[in-house]
GROMACS .gro file of C-alpha atoms in nm:
model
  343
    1UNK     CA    1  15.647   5.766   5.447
    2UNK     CA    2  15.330   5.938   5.407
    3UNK     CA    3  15.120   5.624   5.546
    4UNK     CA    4  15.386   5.654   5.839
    5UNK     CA    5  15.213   5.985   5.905
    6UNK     CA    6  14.935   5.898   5.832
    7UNK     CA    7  14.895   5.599   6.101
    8UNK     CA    8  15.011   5.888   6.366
    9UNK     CA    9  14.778   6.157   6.309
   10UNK     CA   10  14.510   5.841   6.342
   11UNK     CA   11  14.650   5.750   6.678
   12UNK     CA   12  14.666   6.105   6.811
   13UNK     CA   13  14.275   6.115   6.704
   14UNK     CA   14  14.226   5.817   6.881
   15UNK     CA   15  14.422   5.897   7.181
   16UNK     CA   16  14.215   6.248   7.239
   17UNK     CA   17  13.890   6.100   7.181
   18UNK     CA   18  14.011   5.825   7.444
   19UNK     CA   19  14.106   6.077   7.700
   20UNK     CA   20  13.774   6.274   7.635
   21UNK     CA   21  13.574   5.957   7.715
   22UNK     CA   22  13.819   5.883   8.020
   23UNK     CA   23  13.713   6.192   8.144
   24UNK     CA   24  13.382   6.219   8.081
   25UNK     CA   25  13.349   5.882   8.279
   26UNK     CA   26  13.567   6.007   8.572
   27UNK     CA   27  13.303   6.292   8.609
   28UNK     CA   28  13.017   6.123   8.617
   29UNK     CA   29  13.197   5.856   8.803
   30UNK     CA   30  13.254   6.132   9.129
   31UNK     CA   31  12.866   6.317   9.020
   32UNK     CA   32  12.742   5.944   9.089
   33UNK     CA   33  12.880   5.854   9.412
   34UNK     CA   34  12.810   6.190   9.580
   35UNK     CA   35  12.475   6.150   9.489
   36UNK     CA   36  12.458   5.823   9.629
   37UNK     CA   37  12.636   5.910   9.963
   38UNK     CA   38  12.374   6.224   9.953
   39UNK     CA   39  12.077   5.964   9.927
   40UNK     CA   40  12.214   5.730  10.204
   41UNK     CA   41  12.242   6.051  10.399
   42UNK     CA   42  11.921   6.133  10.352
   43UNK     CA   43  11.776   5.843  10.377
   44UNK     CA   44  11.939   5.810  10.793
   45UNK     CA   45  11.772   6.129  10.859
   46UNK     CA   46  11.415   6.031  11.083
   47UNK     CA   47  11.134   6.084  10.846
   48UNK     CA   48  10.971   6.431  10.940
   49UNK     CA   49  10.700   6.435  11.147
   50UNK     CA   50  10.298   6.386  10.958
   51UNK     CA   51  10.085   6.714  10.952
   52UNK     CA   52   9.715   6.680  11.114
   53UNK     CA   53   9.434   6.597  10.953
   54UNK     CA   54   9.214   6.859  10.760
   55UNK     CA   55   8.980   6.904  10.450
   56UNK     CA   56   9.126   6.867  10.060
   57UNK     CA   57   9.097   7.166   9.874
   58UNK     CA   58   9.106   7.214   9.495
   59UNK     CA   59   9.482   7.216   9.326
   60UNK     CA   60   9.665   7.514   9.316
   61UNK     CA   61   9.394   7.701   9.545
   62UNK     CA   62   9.369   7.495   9.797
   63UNK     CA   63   9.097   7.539  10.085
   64UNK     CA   64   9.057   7.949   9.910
   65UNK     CA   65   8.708   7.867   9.780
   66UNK     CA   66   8.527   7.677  10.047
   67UNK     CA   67   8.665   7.968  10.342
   68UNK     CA   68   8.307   8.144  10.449
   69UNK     CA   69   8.241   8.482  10.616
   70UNK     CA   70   8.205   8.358  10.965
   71UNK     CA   71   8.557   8.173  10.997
   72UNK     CA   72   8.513   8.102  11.395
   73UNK     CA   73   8.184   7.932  11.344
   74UNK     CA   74   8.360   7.715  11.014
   75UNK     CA   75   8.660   7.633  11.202
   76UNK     CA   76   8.453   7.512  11.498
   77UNK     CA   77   8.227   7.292  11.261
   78UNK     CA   78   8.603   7.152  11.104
   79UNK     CA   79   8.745   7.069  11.437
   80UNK     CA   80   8.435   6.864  11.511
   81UNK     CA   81   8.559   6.661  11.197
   82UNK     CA   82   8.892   6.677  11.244
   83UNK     CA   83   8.988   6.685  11.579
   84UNK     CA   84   9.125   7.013  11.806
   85UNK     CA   85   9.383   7.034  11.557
   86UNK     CA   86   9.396   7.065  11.171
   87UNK     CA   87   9.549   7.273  10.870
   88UNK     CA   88   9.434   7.336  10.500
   89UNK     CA   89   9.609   7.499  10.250
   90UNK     CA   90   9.575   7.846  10.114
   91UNK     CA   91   9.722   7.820   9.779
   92UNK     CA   92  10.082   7.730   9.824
   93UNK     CA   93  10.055   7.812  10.167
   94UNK     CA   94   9.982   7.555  10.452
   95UNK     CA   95   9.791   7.641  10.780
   96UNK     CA   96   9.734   7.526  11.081
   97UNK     CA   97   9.428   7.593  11.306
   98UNK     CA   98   9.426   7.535  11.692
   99UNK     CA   99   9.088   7.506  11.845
  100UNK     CA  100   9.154   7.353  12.206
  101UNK     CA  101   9.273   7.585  12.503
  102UNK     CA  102   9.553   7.311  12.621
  103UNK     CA  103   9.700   7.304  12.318
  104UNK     CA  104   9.692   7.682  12.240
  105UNK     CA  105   9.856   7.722  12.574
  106UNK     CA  106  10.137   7.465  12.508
  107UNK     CA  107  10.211   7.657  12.223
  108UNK     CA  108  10.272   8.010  12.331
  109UNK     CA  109  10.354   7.911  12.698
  110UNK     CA  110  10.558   7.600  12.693
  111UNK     CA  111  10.673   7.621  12.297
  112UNK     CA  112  10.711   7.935  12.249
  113UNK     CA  113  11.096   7.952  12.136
  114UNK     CA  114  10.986   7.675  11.861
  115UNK     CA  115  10.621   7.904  11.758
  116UNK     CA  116  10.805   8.243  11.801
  117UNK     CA  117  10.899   8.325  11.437
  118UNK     CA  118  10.603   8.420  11.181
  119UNK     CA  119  10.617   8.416  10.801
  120UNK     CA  120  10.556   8.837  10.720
  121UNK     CA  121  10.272   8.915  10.473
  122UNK     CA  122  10.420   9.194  10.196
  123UNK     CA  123  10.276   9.477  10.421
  124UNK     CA  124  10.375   9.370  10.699
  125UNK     CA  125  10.751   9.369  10.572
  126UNK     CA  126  10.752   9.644  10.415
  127UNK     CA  127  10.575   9.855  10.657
  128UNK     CA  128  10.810   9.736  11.003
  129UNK     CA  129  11.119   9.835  10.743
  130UNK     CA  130  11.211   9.473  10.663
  131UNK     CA  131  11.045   9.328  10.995
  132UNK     CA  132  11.258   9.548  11.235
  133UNK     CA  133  10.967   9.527  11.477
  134UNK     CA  134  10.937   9.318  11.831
  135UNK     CA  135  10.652   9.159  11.706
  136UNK     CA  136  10.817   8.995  11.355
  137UNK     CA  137  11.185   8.966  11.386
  138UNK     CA  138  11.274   8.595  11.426
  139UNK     CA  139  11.368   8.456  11.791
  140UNK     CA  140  11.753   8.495  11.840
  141UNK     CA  141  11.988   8.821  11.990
  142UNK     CA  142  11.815   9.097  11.797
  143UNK     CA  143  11.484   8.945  11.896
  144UNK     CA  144  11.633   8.986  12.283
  145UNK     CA  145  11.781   9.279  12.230
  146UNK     CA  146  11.442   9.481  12.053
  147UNK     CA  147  11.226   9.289  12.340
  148UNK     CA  148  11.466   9.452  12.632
  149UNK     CA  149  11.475   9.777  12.485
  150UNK     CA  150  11.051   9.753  12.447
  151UNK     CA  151  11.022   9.659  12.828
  152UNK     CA  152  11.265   9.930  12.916
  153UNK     CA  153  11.249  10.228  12.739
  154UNK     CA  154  10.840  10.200  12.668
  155UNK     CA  155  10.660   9.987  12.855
  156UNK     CA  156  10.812  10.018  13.227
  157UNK     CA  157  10.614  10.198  13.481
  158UNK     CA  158  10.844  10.526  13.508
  159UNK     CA  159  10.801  10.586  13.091
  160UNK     CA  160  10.407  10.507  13.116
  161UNK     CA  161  10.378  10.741  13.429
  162UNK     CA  162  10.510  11.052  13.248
  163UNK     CA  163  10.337  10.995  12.956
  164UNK     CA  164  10.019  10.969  13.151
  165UNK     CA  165   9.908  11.355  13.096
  166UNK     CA  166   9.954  11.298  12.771
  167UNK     CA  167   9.705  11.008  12.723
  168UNK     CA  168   9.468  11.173  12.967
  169UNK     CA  169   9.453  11.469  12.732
  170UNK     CA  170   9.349  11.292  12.412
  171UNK     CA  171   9.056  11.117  12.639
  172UNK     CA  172   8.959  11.443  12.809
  173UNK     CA  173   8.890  11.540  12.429
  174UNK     CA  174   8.693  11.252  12.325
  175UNK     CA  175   8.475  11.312  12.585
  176UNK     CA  176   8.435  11.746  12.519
  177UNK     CA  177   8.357  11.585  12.127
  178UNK     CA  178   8.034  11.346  12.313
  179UNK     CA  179   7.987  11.634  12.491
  180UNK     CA  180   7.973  11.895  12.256
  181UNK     CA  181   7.711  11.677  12.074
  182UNK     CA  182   7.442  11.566  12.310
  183UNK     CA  183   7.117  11.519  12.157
  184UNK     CA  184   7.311  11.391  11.822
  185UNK     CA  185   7.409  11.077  11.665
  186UNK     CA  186   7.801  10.959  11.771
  187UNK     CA  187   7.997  10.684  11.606
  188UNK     CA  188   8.097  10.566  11.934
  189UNK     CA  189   8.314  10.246  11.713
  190UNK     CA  190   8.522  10.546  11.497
  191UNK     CA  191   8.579  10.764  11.817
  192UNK     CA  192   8.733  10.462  11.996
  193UNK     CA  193   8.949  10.398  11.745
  194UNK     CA  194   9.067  10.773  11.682
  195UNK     CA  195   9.143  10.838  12.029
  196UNK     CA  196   9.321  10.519  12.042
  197UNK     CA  197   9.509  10.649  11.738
  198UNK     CA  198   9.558  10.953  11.885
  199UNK     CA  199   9.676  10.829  12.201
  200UNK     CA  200   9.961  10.645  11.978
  201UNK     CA  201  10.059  11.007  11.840
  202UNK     CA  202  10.075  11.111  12.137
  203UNK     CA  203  10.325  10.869  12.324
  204UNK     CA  204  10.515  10.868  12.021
  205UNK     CA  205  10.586  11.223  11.966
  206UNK     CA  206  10.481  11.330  12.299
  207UNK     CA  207  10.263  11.658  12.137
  208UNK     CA  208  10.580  11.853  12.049
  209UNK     CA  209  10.652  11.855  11.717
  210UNK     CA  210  10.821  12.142  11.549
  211UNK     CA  211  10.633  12.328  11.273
  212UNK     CA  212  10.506  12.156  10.994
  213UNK     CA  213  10.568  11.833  11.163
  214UNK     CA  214  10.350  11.917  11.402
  215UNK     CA  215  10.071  12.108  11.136
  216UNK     CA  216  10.092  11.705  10.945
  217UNK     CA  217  10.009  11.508  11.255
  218UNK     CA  218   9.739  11.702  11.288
  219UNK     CA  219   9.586  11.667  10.944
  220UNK     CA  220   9.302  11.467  10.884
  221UNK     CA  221   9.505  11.282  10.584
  222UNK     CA  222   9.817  11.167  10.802
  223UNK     CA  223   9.542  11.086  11.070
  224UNK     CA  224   9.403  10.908  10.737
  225UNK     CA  225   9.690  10.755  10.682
  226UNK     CA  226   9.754  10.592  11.045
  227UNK     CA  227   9.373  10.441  11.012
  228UNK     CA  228   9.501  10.277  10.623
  229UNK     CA  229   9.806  10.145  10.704
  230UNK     CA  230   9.699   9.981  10.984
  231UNK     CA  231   9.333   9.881  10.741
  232UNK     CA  232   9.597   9.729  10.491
  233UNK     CA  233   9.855   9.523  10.731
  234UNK     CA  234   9.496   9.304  10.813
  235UNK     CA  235   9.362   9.272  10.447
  236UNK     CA  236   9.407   8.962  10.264
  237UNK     CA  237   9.647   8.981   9.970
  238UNK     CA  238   9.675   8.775   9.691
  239UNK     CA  239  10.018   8.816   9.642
  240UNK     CA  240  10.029   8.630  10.066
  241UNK     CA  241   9.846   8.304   9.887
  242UNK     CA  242  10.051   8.289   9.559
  243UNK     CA  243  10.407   8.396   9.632
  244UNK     CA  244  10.472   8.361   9.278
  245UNK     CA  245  10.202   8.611   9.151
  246UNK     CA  246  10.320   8.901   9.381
  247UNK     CA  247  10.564   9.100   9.162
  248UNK     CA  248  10.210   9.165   8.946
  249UNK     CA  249  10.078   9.304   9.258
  250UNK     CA  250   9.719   9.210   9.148
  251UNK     CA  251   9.537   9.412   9.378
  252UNK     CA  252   9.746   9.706   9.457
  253UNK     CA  253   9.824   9.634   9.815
  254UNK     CA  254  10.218   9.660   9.786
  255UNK     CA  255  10.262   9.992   9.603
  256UNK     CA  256   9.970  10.168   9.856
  257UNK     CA  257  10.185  10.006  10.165
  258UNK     CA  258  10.524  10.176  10.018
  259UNK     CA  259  10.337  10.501   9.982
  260UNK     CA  260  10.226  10.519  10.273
  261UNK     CA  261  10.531  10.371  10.457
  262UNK     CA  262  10.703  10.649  10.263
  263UNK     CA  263  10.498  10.888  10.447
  264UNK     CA  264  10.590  10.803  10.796
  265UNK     CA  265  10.935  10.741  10.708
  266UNK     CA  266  10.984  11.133  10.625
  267UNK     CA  267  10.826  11.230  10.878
  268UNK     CA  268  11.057  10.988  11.116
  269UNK     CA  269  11.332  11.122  10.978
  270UNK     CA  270  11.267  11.495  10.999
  271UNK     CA  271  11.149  11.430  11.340
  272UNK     CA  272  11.468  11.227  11.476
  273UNK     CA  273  11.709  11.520  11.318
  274UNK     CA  274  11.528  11.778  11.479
  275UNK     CA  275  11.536  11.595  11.769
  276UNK     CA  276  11.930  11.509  11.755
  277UNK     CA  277  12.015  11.862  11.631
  278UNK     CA  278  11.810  11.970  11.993
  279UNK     CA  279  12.028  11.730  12.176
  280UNK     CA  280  12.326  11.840  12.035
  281UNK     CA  281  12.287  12.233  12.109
  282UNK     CA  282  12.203  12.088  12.446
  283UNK     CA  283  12.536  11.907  12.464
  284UNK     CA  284  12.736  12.242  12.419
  285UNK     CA  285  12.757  12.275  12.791
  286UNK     CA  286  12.375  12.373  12.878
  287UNK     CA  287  12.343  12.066  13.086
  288UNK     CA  288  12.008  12.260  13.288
  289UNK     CA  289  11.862  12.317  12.976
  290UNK     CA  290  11.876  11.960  12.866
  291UNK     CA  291  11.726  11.821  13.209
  292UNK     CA  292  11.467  12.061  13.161
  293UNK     CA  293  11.410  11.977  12.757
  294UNK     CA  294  11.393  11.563  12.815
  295UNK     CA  295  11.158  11.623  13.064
  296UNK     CA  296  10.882  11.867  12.795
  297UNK     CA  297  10.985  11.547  12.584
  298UNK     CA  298  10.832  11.268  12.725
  299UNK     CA  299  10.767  11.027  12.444
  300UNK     CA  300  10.898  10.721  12.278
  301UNK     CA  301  11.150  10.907  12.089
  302UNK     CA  302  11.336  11.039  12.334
  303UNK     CA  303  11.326  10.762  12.504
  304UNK     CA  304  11.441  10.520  12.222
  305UNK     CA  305  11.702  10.816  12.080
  306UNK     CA  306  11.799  10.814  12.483
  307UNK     CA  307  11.879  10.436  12.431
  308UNK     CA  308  12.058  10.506  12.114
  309UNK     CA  309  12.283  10.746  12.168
  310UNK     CA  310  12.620  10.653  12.297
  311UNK     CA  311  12.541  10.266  12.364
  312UNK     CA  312  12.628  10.114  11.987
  313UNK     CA  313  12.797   9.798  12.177
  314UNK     CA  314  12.557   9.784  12.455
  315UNK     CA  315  12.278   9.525  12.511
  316UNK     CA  316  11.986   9.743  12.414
  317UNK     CA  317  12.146   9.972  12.089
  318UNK     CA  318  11.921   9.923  11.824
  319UNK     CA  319  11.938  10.086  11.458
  320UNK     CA  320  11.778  10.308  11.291
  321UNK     CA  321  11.489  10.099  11.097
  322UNK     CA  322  11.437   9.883  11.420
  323UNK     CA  323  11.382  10.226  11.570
  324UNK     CA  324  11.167  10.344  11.292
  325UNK     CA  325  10.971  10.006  11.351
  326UNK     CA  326  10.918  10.031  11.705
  327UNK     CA  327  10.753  10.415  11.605
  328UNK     CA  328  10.474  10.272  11.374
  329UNK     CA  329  10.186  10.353  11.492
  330UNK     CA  330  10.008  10.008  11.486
  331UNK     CA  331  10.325   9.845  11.638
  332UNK     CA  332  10.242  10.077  11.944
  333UNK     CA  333   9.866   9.938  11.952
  334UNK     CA  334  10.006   9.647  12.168
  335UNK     CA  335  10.130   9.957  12.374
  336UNK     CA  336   9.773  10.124  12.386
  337UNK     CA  337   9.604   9.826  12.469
  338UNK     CA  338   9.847   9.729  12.813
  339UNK     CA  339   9.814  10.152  12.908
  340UNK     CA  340   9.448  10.106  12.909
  341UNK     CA  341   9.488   9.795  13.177
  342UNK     CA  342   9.785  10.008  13.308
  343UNK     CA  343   9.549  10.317  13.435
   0.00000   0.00000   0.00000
């Protein structure tokens, strides 16, 4: 009797470790032939398509150490190497250099759609609120939809035209400050770039701040802070090159961005509340009064809150951080530069 049970318990040992192997072989029976029909899938696919030419650089860094100060005169020596066309890497990033004027022109004129998205630097993401902006967000409907609202409500004719005086004032003052200091040494390269600064305040809060708003945008420091943000969006970050080396933020560049981001962003918001609350007491049946208040307010903010208000389904809504976005100052440089044309 007991060998009777004995034998069983045996077989029931050898029956589970039988069904454990059955099903061990099962699963790697299906793991295998997916991964063959993957390979067979992949391997139909059209090889992709070979990158140009260009110079080796050293592993992990790439082309880093051999870049020199004058880049236009290197790349023009490279191209004579490597054609009109090359790339080199910057440590795990690859780039691509155009040199000839037919092929730059294919590129933004007749592939544009293909060229239109950018890879963001940290700055640049964080200061365009998650690349909210015209100039970063990737080609598609919110791409549209920012590029509408930017032709529009800031750069048409009618928007440009009232905020004419207000462009004319910040020049008339540049040229009191030469002026005011004949006979003495200018920095005519700083007091270019501060009235074009201040021409950017201007359009975008169209001189009417309330209060302390108003007292900040005048201080030197949030002046200050227009000229670093815009210094730090253009500097070359380590954290760009290595990807994996930017939560150590080796040279500062994403904490000072934040701050400063942080900065405008308070002031954005106090501004756009103030703003609403104004529109709102103008709402309560003072319909004169409102005329006459949007047309003291001639800036990009009422023009984009204009565009915002009451159009949520519309073609050219847009929310809050693309709003924001639009507002930095240095997204409103590409602004300055077609006024200048413009008058």
């Amino acid at each position: 009797m007991w060998n009777i049970i004995q034998k069983h318990g045996e077989l029931e040992v050898d029956l589970s470790d039988l069904f454990v192997t059955l099903s061990l072989t099962a699963i790697f029976g299906v793991l295998w032939y997916y991964l063959r029909r993957g390979t067979a899938m992949t391997s139909r696919l059209p090889p992709p398509p070979p990158l140009p030419p260009g110079p080796r650089g050293l592993p992990i860094l790439g082309y880093l150490p051999f870049l020199e100060r004058d880049l236009h005169r290197q790349f023009a020596n490279l191209a004579s190497l490597y054609g009109p066309i090359f790339k080199f890497s910057l440590g795990s990033q690859t780039c691509i250099v155009l040199t000839s004027p037919s092929l730059y022109r294919e590129m933004v004129r007749d592939k544009d759609k293909v060229f239109a998205n950018h890879v963001l630097n940290i700055s640049v993401t964080i200061s365009t609120f998650g690349g909210n902006d015209i100039a970063f967000t990737p080609y598609g409907s919110a791409w549209k939809k920012l590029r509408k609202v930017f032709a529009q409500e800031v750069m048409n004719n009618a928007v440009l035209d009232s905020l004419c005086s207000l462009r004319r004032e910040e020049v008339k003052k540049s040229i009191l400050y030469v002026y005011q200091r004949i006979g003495q040494p200018i920095d005519i390269n700083h007091l270019a770039y501060m009235t074009s600064i201040n021409s950017m305040l201007r359009m975008i809060w169209g001189g009417s701040l309330p209060g302390e708003e108003a007292e900040a945008v005048n201080d030197p420091q949030f002046r200050k802070a227009v000229a670093d943000i815009l210094f730090l969006v253009g500097k070359p970050n380590v954290s760009d090159v290595f990807p994996a080396l930017s939560w150590l933020d080796v040279q500062g560049i994403e904490k000072e961005t934040r701050r400063l981001t942080m900065v405008f962003d308070r002031m954005f918001d106090s501004a756009i509340e103030q703003r609403k609350n104004e529109m709102r007491n103008n709402d309560k049946g003072r319909s004169g009064v409102q005329e006459n208040n949007k047309e003291m307010r001639k800036d990009f903010l009422q023009f984009l809150l204009d565009s915002q208000e009451g159009n949520e389904d519309s073609e050219t809504s847009i929310t809050m951080a693309q709003l924001k976005a639009i507002l930095m100052p240095y997204e409103l440089n590409f602004a300055v530069s077609h006024v200048c044309q413009y008058n």
